[in-house]
Structure formats: C-alpha cells, structure tokens
mmCIF file of C-alpha atoms in Angstrom:
data_model
loop_
_atom_site.group_PDB
_atom_site.id
_atom_site.type_symbol
_atom_site.label_atom_id
_atom_site.label_comp_id
_atom_site.label_asym_id
_atom_site.label_seq_id
_atom_site.Cartn_x
_atom_site.Cartn_y
_atom_site.Cartn_z
ATOM 1 C CA UNK A 1 52.771 -146.141 8.208
ATOM 2 C CA UNK A 2 54.599 -143.768 7.353
ATOM 3 C CA UNK A 3 55.723 -140.897 4.966
ATOM 4 C CA UNK A 4 59.139 -139.142 4.121
ATOM 5 C CA UNK A 5 57.698 -135.889 4.573
ATOM 6 C CA UNK A 6 57.500 -134.446 8.072
ATOM 7 C CA UNK A 7 53.780 -133.675 8.060
ATOM 8 C CA UNK A 8 52.078 -131.284 9.945
ATOM 9 C CA UNK A 9 48.747 -133.520 8.879
ATOM 10 C CA UNK A 10 48.106 -137.067 10.073
ATOM 11 C CA UNK A 11 45.836 -137.604 7.008
ATOM 12 C CA UNK A 12 48.469 -139.150 4.978
ATOM 13 C CA UNK A 13 50.954 -140.634 7.367
ATOM 14 C CA UNK A 14 52.535 -141.002 10.503
ATOM 15 C CA UNK A 15 55.630 -138.860 10.368
ATOM 16 C CA UNK A 16 58.794 -141.190 9.761
ATOM 17 C CA UNK A 17 62.134 -139.438 12.304
ATOM 18 C CA UNK A 18 65.318 -139.402 10.730
ATOM 19 C CA UNK A 19 67.531 -142.203 11.914
ATOM 20 C CA UNK A 20 69.854 -140.100 13.709
ATOM 21 C CA UNK A 21 71.830 -139.758 11.212
ATOM 22 C CA UNK A 22 70.209 -137.819 9.080
ATOM 23 C CA UNK A 23 68.857 -140.054 6.364
ATOM 24 C CA UNK A 24 64.867 -140.548 6.779
ATOM 25 C CA UNK A 25 63.612 -143.964 4.388
ATOM 26 C CA UNK A 26 60.098 -143.842 4.212
ATOM 27 C CA UNK A 27 56.843 -145.663 2.446
ATOM 28 C CA UNK A 28 53.240 -145.118 2.872
ATOM 29 C CA UNK A 29 49.450 -146.089 1.084
ATOM 30 C CA UNK A 30 46.400 -143.347 1.178
ATOM 31 C CA UNK A 31 43.362 -144.508 -0.040
ATOM 32 C CA UNK A 32 41.444 -140.838 -0.634
ATOM 33 C CA UNK A 33 37.289 -140.764 -1.465
ATOM 34 C CA UNK A 34 37.848 -136.651 -1.909
ATOM 35 C CA UNK A 35 41.042 -134.860 -2.736
ATOM 36 C CA UNK A 36 43.302 -134.241 0.822
ATOM 37 C CA UNK A 37 45.336 -130.818 0.451
ATOM 38 C CA UNK A 38 48.768 -130.977 2.970
ATOM 39 C CA UNK A 39 51.002 -128.055 4.013
ATOM 40 C CA UNK A 40 53.858 -128.450 5.677
ATOM 41 C CA UNK A 41 57.396 -127.183 6.443
ATOM 42 C CA UNK A 42 60.438 -128.966 4.937
ATOM 43 C CA UNK A 43 64.121 -128.770 6.145
ATOM 44 C CA UNK A 44 67.044 -128.130 4.105
ATOM 45 C CA UNK A 45 67.796 -131.723 2.173
ATOM 46 C CA UNK A 46 66.955 -133.783 -1.061
ATOM 47 C CA UNK A 47 63.563 -135.363 -1.332
ATOM 48 C CA UNK A 48 63.000 -138.073 -3.432
ATOM 49 C CA UNK A 49 59.332 -139.837 -3.753
ATOM 50 C CA UNK A 50 58.299 -142.568 -5.782
ATOM 51 C CA UNK A 51 54.705 -142.999 -6.769
ATOM 52 C CA UNK A 52 54.182 -146.824 -6.996
ATOM 53 C CA UNK A 53 50.639 -146.322 -7.643
ATOM 54 C CA UNK A 54 48.436 -143.235 -7.788
ATOM 55 C CA UNK A 55 49.038 -139.748 -8.933
ATOM 56 C CA UNK A 56 50.303 -136.202 -7.269
ATOM 57 C CA UNK A 57 51.205 -132.786 -7.284
ATOM 58 C CA UNK A 58 53.750 -130.295 -4.922
ATOM 59 C CA UNK A 59 53.616 -126.662 -5.004
ATOM 60 C CA UNK A 60 57.202 -125.860 -4.918
ATOM 61 C CA UNK A 61 59.828 -123.296 -6.068
ATOM 62 C CA UNK A 62 56.758 -121.294 -6.975
ATOM 63 C CA UNK A 63 54.780 -124.062 -9.225
ATOM 64 C CA UNK A 64 53.503 -126.794 -9.350
ATOM 65 C CA UNK A 65 55.189 -130.104 -10.180
ATOM 66 C CA UNK A 66 52.663 -133.351 -10.963
ATOM 67 C CA UNK A 67 54.326 -136.638 -10.169
ATOM 68 C CA UNK A 68 52.457 -139.727 -12.249
ATOM 69 C CA UNK A 69 52.304 -143.196 -11.820
ATOM 70 C CA UNK A 70 55.495 -144.636 -11.541
ATOM 71 C CA UNK A 71 57.057 -141.176 -12.000
ATOM 72 C CA UNK A 72 60.044 -140.497 -9.100
ATOM 73 C CA UNK A 73 60.130 -136.914 -7.782
ATOM 74 C CA UNK A 74 63.635 -135.347 -6.891
ATOM 75 C CA UNK A 75 63.903 -132.125 -5.250
ATOM 76 C CA UNK A 76 67.184 -130.596 -3.190
ATOM 77 C CA UNK A 77 66.201 -127.492 -0.965
ATOM 78 C CA UNK A 78 69.329 -125.186 -0.147
ATOM 79 C CA UNK A 79 66.997 -123.573 2.619
ATOM 80 C CA UNK A 80 64.177 -124.257 4.763
ATOM 81 C CA UNK A 81 60.706 -124.563 2.794
ATOM 82 C CA UNK A 82 57.019 -125.002 2.780
ATOM 83 C CA UNK A 83 55.490 -127.755 0.641
ATOM 84 C CA UNK A 84 51.730 -127.602 -0.444
ATOM 85 C CA UNK A 85 50.937 -131.429 -1.656
ATOM 86 C CA UNK A 86 47.656 -132.212 -3.864
ATOM 87 C CA UNK A 87 46.271 -135.770 -3.743
ATOM 88 C CA UNK A 88 43.199 -136.121 -5.976
ATOM 89 C CA UNK A 89 40.565 -138.397 -5.256
ATOM 90 C CA UNK A 90 38.932 -141.734 -5.758
ATOM 91 C CA UNK A 91 42.781 -143.506 -5.766
ATOM 92 C CA UNK A 92 44.816 -144.986 -4.111
ATOM 93 C CA UNK A 93 48.369 -142.891 -3.924
ATOM 94 C CA UNK A 94 51.161 -145.561 -2.847
ATOM 95 C CA UNK A 95 54.564 -144.022 -1.855
ATOM 96 C CA UNK A 96 58.316 -144.306 -0.808
ATOM 97 C CA UNK A 97 60.822 -142.717 -0.255
ATOM 98 C CA UNK A 98 63.774 -141.034 1.405
ATOM 99 C CA UNK A 99 64.903 -137.129 2.773
ATOM 100 C CA UNK A 100 68.383 -136.926 3.321
ATOM 101 C CA UNK A 101 69.988 -134.145 4.933
ATOM 102 C CA UNK A 102 71.895 -131.507 3.689
ATOM 103 C CA UNK A 103 74.250 -132.019 6.757
ATOM 104 C CA UNK A 104 74.653 -135.991 5.905
ATOM 105 C CA UNK A 105 74.750 -134.856 1.459
ATOM 106 C CA UNK A 106 77.674 -132.655 2.690
ATOM 107 C CA UNK A 107 79.436 -135.270 4.584
ATOM 108 C CA UNK A 108 79.356 -137.694 1.891
ATOM 109 C CA UNK A 109 79.279 -135.856 -1.456
ATOM 110 C CA UNK A 110 81.136 -132.549 0.196
ATOM 111 C CA UNK A 111 80.610 -129.502 -2.685
ATOM 112 C CA UNK A 112 79.090 -132.228 -5.629
ATOM 113 C CA UNK A 113 75.952 -132.114 -4.308
ATOM 114 C CA UNK A 114 75.872 -128.798 -5.902
ATOM 115 C CA UNK A 115 76.955 -129.638 -9.108
ATOM 116 C CA UNK A 116 74.510 -132.070 -9.786
ATOM 117 C CA UNK A 117 72.132 -130.775 -12.369
ATOM 118 C CA UNK A 118 68.755 -132.308 -10.871
ATOM 119 C CA UNK A 119 69.754 -131.844 -7.346
ATOM 120 C CA UNK A 120 71.157 -128.184 -7.868
ATOM 121 C CA UNK A 121 70.086 -124.724 -4.958
ATOM 122 C CA UNK A 122 66.348 -124.364 -5.955
ATOM 123 C CA UNK A 123 65.793 -126.750 -8.622
ATOM 124 C CA UNK A 124 63.887 -130.496 -9.270
ATOM 125 C CA UNK A 125 62.649 -132.855 -11.805
ATOM 126 C CA UNK A 126 60.365 -135.950 -12.242
ATOM 127 C CA UNK A 127 61.848 -139.089 -14.204
ATOM 128 C CA UNK A 128 60.078 -142.356 -15.250
ATOM 129 C CA UNK A 129 60.797 -145.196 -12.934
ATOM 130 C CA UNK A 130 60.993 -147.466 -15.956
ATOM 131 C CA UNK A 131 64.586 -145.170 -17.415
ATOM 132 C CA UNK A 132 65.649 -144.593 -13.670
ATOM 133 C CA UNK A 133 65.823 -148.909 -13.694
ATOM 134 C CA UNK A 134 64.746 -151.048 -10.790
ATOM 135 C CA UNK A 135 68.182 -150.518 -8.839
ATOM 136 C CA UNK A 136 67.608 -147.114 -6.679
ATOM 137 C CA UNK A 137 63.786 -148.344 -5.802
ATOM 138 C CA UNK A 138 65.180 -152.338 -4.745
ATOM 139 C CA UNK A 139 68.475 -149.848 -2.345
ATOM 140 C CA UNK A 140 65.316 -147.963 -0.584
ATOM 141 C CA UNK A 141 63.130 -150.949 0.017
ATOM 142 C CA UNK A 142 65.686 -152.826 1.479
ATOM 143 C CA UNK A 143 66.684 -150.096 3.277
ATOM 144 C CA UNK A 144 62.734 -150.651 5.002
ATOM 145 C CA UNK A 145 63.994 -153.456 6.021
ATOM 146 C CA UNK A 146 61.952 -153.960 9.877
ATOM 147 C CA UNK A 147 63.734 -157.253 10.419
ATOM 148 C CA UNK A 148 66.880 -155.370 11.418
ATOM 149 C CA UNK A 149 68.217 -154.928 15.232
ATOM 150 C CA UNK A 150 68.402 -151.588 16.473
ATOM 151 C CA UNK A 151 71.499 -151.626 16.732
ATOM 152 C CA UNK A 152 72.406 -152.199 13.213
ATOM 153 C CA UNK A 153 69.249 -149.975 12.022
ATOM 154 C CA UNK A 154 71.116 -146.519 12.130
ATOM 155 C CA UNK A 155 74.175 -147.592 10.347
ATOM 156 C CA UNK A 156 72.505 -150.118 7.856
ATOM 157 C CA UNK A 157 69.909 -147.481 6.921
ATOM 158 C CA UNK A 158 73.242 -145.074 6.434
ATOM 159 C CA UNK A 159 74.434 -147.292 3.996
ATOM 160 C CA UNK A 160 71.177 -148.519 2.174
ATOM 161 C CA UNK A 161 70.640 -144.302 1.210
ATOM 162 C CA UNK A 162 74.228 -144.082 0.154
ATOM 163 C CA UNK A 163 74.118 -146.656 -2.121
ATOM 164 C CA UNK A 164 70.725 -145.359 -2.894
ATOM 165 C CA UNK A 165 72.133 -141.632 -4.003
ATOM 166 C CA UNK A 166 74.591 -143.548 -6.361
ATOM 167 C CA UNK A 167 72.370 -145.580 -7.929
ATOM 168 C CA UNK A 168 69.899 -142.626 -8.176
ATOM 169 C CA UNK A 169 71.959 -140.198 -9.664
ATOM 170 C CA UNK A 170 73.900 -142.761 -11.920
ATOM 171 C CA UNK A 171 70.485 -143.481 -13.237
ATOM 172 C CA UNK A 172 69.378 -139.566 -13.802
ATOM 173 C CA UNK A 173 72.112 -138.831 -15.343
ATOM 174 C CA UNK A 174 72.367 -141.525 -17.569
ATOM 175 C CA UNK A 175 71.520 -141.510 -21.188
ATOM 176 C CA UNK A 176 68.396 -142.976 -20.786
ATOM 177 C CA UNK A 177 67.284 -140.289 -18.238
ATOM 178 C CA UNK A 178 67.639 -136.944 -20.354
ATOM 179 C CA UNK A 179 65.001 -135.618 -22.329
ATOM 180 C CA UNK A 180 62.566 -138.420 -23.827
ATOM 181 C CA UNK A 181 62.924 -139.957 -20.301
ATOM 182 C CA UNK A 182 59.184 -139.935 -19.761
ATOM 183 C CA UNK A 183 57.652 -142.399 -22.556
ATOM 184 C CA UNK A 184 54.970 -140.305 -23.049
ATOM 185 C CA UNK A 185 54.946 -139.322 -26.210
ATOM 186 C CA UNK A 186 56.196 -135.870 -27.090
ATOM 187 C CA UNK A 187 53.637 -135.111 -29.463
ATOM 188 C CA UNK A 188 50.439 -136.051 -27.006
ATOM 189 C CA UNK A 189 52.504 -133.551 -24.578
ATOM 190 C CA UNK A 190 52.227 -131.108 -27.244
ATOM 191 C CA UNK A 191 48.703 -131.137 -27.811
ATOM 192 C CA UNK A 192 48.233 -131.281 -24.388
ATOM 193 C CA UNK A 193 49.960 -128.346 -23.495
ATOM 194 C CA UNK A 194 47.964 -126.615 -26.301
ATOM 195 C CA UNK A 195 44.476 -127.828 -24.358
ATOM 196 C CA UNK A 196 45.709 -126.593 -21.547
ATOM 197 C CA UNK A 197 47.133 -122.957 -23.379
ATOM 198 C CA UNK A 198 43.290 -122.767 -25.099
ATOM 199 C CA UNK A 199 41.320 -123.296 -21.376
ATOM 200 C CA UNK A 200 43.753 -120.918 -19.602
ATOM 201 C CA UNK A 201 42.962 -118.135 -22.593
ATOM 202 C CA UNK A 202 39.571 -119.230 -22.978
ATOM 203 C CA UNK A 203 38.588 -119.161 -18.663
ATOM 204 C CA UNK A 204 35.460 -117.059 -19.597
ATOM 205 C CA UNK A 205 34.113 -119.305 -22.002
ATOM 206 C CA UNK A 206 35.693 -122.737 -22.143
ATOM 207 C CA UNK A 207 35.279 -125.187 -24.872
ATOM 208 C CA UNK A 208 33.639 -128.151 -23.959
ATOM 209 C CA UNK A 209 36.027 -131.524 -23.415
ATOM 210 C CA UNK A 210 34.870 -133.032 -26.686
ATOM 211 C CA UNK A 211 35.388 -129.688 -28.772
ATOM 212 C CA UNK A 212 38.426 -129.060 -26.797
ATOM 213 C CA UNK A 213 39.836 -132.280 -27.390
ATOM 214 C CA UNK A 214 39.197 -131.718 -31.226
ATOM 215 C CA UNK A 215 41.004 -128.783 -31.224
ATOM 216 C CA UNK A 216 44.380 -130.564 -30.434
ATOM 217 C CA UNK A 217 43.581 -133.310 -32.490
ATOM 218 C CA UNK A 218 42.825 -135.794 -29.460
ATOM 219 C CA UNK A 219 39.858 -137.811 -28.047
ATOM 220 C CA UNK A 220 38.262 -137.568 -24.753
ATOM 221 C CA UNK A 221 39.785 -139.868 -22.508
ATOM 222 C CA UNK A 222 43.828 -139.343 -24.357
ATOM 223 C CA UNK A 223 43.285 -136.000 -23.093
ATOM 224 C CA UNK A 224 41.943 -136.818 -19.783
ATOM 225 C CA UNK A 225 44.629 -139.067 -19.411
ATOM 226 C CA UNK A 226 46.859 -137.002 -21.011
ATOM 227 C CA UNK A 227 46.460 -134.348 -18.068
ATOM 228 C CA UNK A 228 46.335 -137.343 -15.640
ATOM 229 C CA UNK A 229 50.009 -137.582 -17.053
ATOM 230 C CA UNK A 230 51.359 -134.162 -17.071
ATOM 231 C CA UNK A 231 49.121 -132.395 -14.036
ATOM 232 C CA UNK A 232 48.564 -134.885 -11.653
ATOM 233 C CA UNK A 233 44.670 -133.614 -12.602
ATOM 234 C CA UNK A 234 41.237 -134.070 -15.010
ATOM 235 C CA UNK A 235 40.414 -131.704 -17.661
ATOM 236 C CA UNK A 236 37.984 -130.054 -15.018
ATOM 237 C CA UNK A 237 40.402 -129.769 -11.881
ATOM 238 C CA UNK A 238 43.073 -128.098 -13.794
ATOM 239 C CA UNK A 239 40.548 -125.885 -15.291
ATOM 240 C CA UNK A 240 38.756 -124.708 -11.490
ATOM 241 C CA UNK A 241 42.431 -124.510 -10.317
ATOM 242 C CA UNK A 242 43.365 -122.037 -13.725
ATOM 243 C CA UNK A 243 39.968 -120.251 -12.714
ATOM 244 C CA UNK A 244 40.789 -120.176 -9.364
ATOM 245 C CA UNK A 245 43.849 -118.319 -9.588
ATOM 246 C CA UNK A 246 42.961 -115.996 -11.797
ATOM 247 C CA UNK A 247 39.858 -115.416 -9.637
ATOM 248 C CA UNK A 248 42.585 -114.664 -6.711
ATOM 249 C CA UNK A 249 44.767 -111.918 -8.489
ATOM 250 C CA UNK A 250 41.826 -110.372 -9.884
ATOM 251 C CA UNK A 251 39.898 -110.013 -5.830
ATOM 252 C CA UNK A 252 43.872 -109.863 -4.374
ATOM 253 C CA UNK A 253 45.650 -107.883 -6.748
ATOM 254 C CA UNK A 254 43.368 -105.867 -8.480
ATOM 255 C CA UNK A 255 40.606 -105.391 -5.774
ATOM 256 C CA UNK A 256 38.000 -106.658 -8.465
ATOM 257 C CA UNK A 257 34.657 -106.776 -7.256
ATOM 258 C CA UNK A 258 33.593 -110.642 -6.524
ATOM 259 C CA UNK A 259 30.856 -110.065 -9.469
ATOM 260 C CA UNK A 260 33.498 -109.331 -11.760
ATOM 261 C CA UNK A 261 36.337 -111.170 -10.984
ATOM 262 C CA UNK A 262 33.938 -114.250 -11.253
ATOM 263 C CA UNK A 263 32.404 -113.355 -14.740
ATOM 264 C CA UNK A 264 35.766 -112.865 -16.441
ATOM 265 C CA UNK A 265 36.699 -116.696 -15.373
ATOM 266 C CA UNK A 266 32.810 -117.983 -16.418
ATOM 267 C CA UNK A 267 31.399 -118.831 -13.082
ATOM 268 C CA UNK A 268 28.450 -116.891 -10.983
ATOM 269 C CA UNK A 269 29.475 -115.032 -8.153
ATOM 270 C CA UNK A 270 27.952 -117.640 -5.813
ATOM 271 C CA UNK A 271 30.049 -120.546 -8.081
ATOM 272 C CA UNK A 272 32.607 -118.282 -7.403
ATOM 273 C CA UNK A 273 32.814 -118.516 -3.588
ATOM 274 C CA UNK A 274 31.766 -121.713 -2.900
ATOM 275 C CA UNK A 275 34.750 -122.557 -5.078
ATOM 276 C CA UNK A 276 36.903 -119.687 -3.229
ATOM 277 C CA UNK A 277 35.742 -120.541 0.290
ATOM 278 C CA UNK A 278 36.524 -124.616 -0.527
ATOM 279 C CA UNK A 279 40.171 -124.110 -2.267
ATOM 280 C CA UNK A 280 41.371 -120.867 0.284
ATOM 281 C CA UNK A 281 39.027 -121.167 3.230
ATOM 282 C CA UNK A 282 37.384 -118.302 3.334
ATOM 283 C CA UNK A 283 34.926 -116.135 0.895
ATOM 284 C CA UNK A 284 36.551 -114.341 -1.764
ATOM 285 C CA UNK A 285 34.933 -111.190 -0.107
ATOM 286 C CA UNK A 286 37.108 -111.808 2.677
ATOM 287 C CA UNK A 287 40.277 -111.022 0.593
ATOM 288 C CA UNK A 288 39.348 -108.428 -1.439
ATOM 289 C CA UNK A 289 42.132 -106.035 -1.809
ATOM 290 C CA UNK A 290 44.394 -107.660 0.338
ATOM 291 C CA UNK A 291 47.857 -108.510 0.254
ATOM 292 C CA UNK A 292 49.116 -111.507 -2.709
ATOM 293 C CA UNK A 293 50.020 -114.148 -0.982
ATOM 294 C CA UNK A 294 51.806 -115.962 -3.720
ATOM 295 C CA UNK A 295 48.243 -117.865 -5.606
ATOM 296 C CA UNK A 296 49.482 -121.054 -6.808
ATOM 297 C CA UNK A 297 49.113 -121.248 -10.265
ATOM 298 C CA UNK A 298 49.958 -124.064 -13.339
ATOM 299 C CA UNK A 299 53.353 -123.481 -13.858
ATOM 300 C CA UNK A 300 55.028 -127.145 -13.316
ATOM 301 C CA UNK A 301 59.121 -127.842 -12.396
ATOM 302 C CA UNK A 302 61.322 -128.680 -15.274
ATOM 303 C CA UNK A 303 60.226 -132.424 -16.089
ATOM 304 C CA UNK A 304 62.842 -134.598 -17.590
ATOM 305 C CA UNK A 305 61.623 -136.726 -19.952
#
C-alpha cells in the first residue's frame, strides 16, 4: 500500500515517492480499531485526497478540515507546512490521491495556479465526488496502473496527472460544484452546527445526546450522522475535542490550575489528566503556564458544498 503523503509514521501506509517529475499518484487502505493520529511535514504543492470509503480530518491552515466518505479534499500549499491527520477508529479508510509539486504546477500552469480559487495560497476545500463527476478519479486511478514499463511510467504518470488536474478543475469550477455541492441538506447542516455551538457554550454541563438532538430538532442517529459528515467524528468525540482544547487554553495560556480547568469543562481532574495525556502525550501539569502551541480547535476549512 502507499499513500499520497510523505508520512513520518508508516502506520497508515508506506510513503509513495515522486516519479522524479514532481508528481505522485497513490492509493491505500487503513483498517482501524482505535483512532490513529499522524503528524507529517508537507512540501509546497497541491494535495488531493479522495475518501472512497471511511472518513478522516486534517488540522491544516489553522483549523480542522473534515472529509467524509465519497468526498475529495483539495489543498494547495505555496510554502512548506505540517499536517496532523486524525482517523477515527472502527472503520476501513480507503483513499486515493495525488501530490503535484509546486514546481510541476508552475511549469504546466504558470501564474494561473494562484488565480484558481480552491488552490489559492493557504486555501483548500472539500467537494462531493458525486458532483465532481467520475472523470477526475478515473484519470487518477488510470495513472496508478502497475503494468506500465518502467521506462514509460514517469511520463505516463505525468500525462495522467495533467489530465487529472484539468478534469478536477473543470469539475470543481463547474456550476454543479459550487455552493450546494455536497448533497447533505442545508437545513440538516445548520441544525448540526447549532448542536456544535450548544456544546461549545455548555462544556461544563453539556446536554445529553437525546436532549441535544431534541434541542435542534433531529433524532439521535441523524445528529450523530451529521456530526460524522461535517466533523468526521461522533458527538461525543467532538465534545471531548472541545473540552481538551478549552482546557489546554486555560492551563497553557492562562496558567489555570488543573482542577480549575477540569471543572470548567465538566470533567474531574483525574478524567482530564487521563484524556490530556492521551491527546498531548504529557499530563496537564507538565504544560501549565508554558507558551501556547496552537492548540487544535474545531474550526473547519471552507467547504464547497
């Protein structure tokens, strides 16, 4: 198996080297019993990842970007960066993707690469595969052919990468892939976001799942499904993320005692210490009063749907 990203950890998949011309096409599968968190540097270029099965989220551009099943993540980085990828447990994640280096993009597109809205500097977005159409993914998968002679593989992949890029841009810039691209109902999305806001405001005493669902006019299953779609996590997982983010801010930035931070987010000191150690690798007392290190939040990248 191979992944489209140069991972430091090989837990997900093996690194897929560039073909020597600034192009990398790859696919991979990961089956998880528990959540997997990966950190890795990314060089300048365009990253495109299709979630063919399962879901994941990436900490990028200062926020979490959630990618649901049958969606496509497209992000352009003009400068080197670092990503944090979170893969929920209990699923099979199957992805296919491409990395097109900034040098390669400059050669084939020139200044046009900076004028395209969804790959402009520091930007990115998520599209529904159904609205992009089958052509971009088909071109990518054709580029992954293993029966190509070694002498032809590099130019063949470059040609398929160019075809993939053109089809991707045509699909993402078409009328069908603008606002409303994702077929998740707008009213449903708004109710899910309302539930998220309620949790964020009531961390010390959050409503139970059933109560939260009733507050926004959804069933429990529909609410959890909505959270998985928008945030690649269950309601409970999002609540835990919000609590740890707030506690991290209180302890690291404001110098609050662990017990004060714990009760402020509705946890006991023991529960906070356990969750904190699992997330950050150290107990909260070890970080008290230190400089903030850009703690994750639930802010998401703009989604084109």
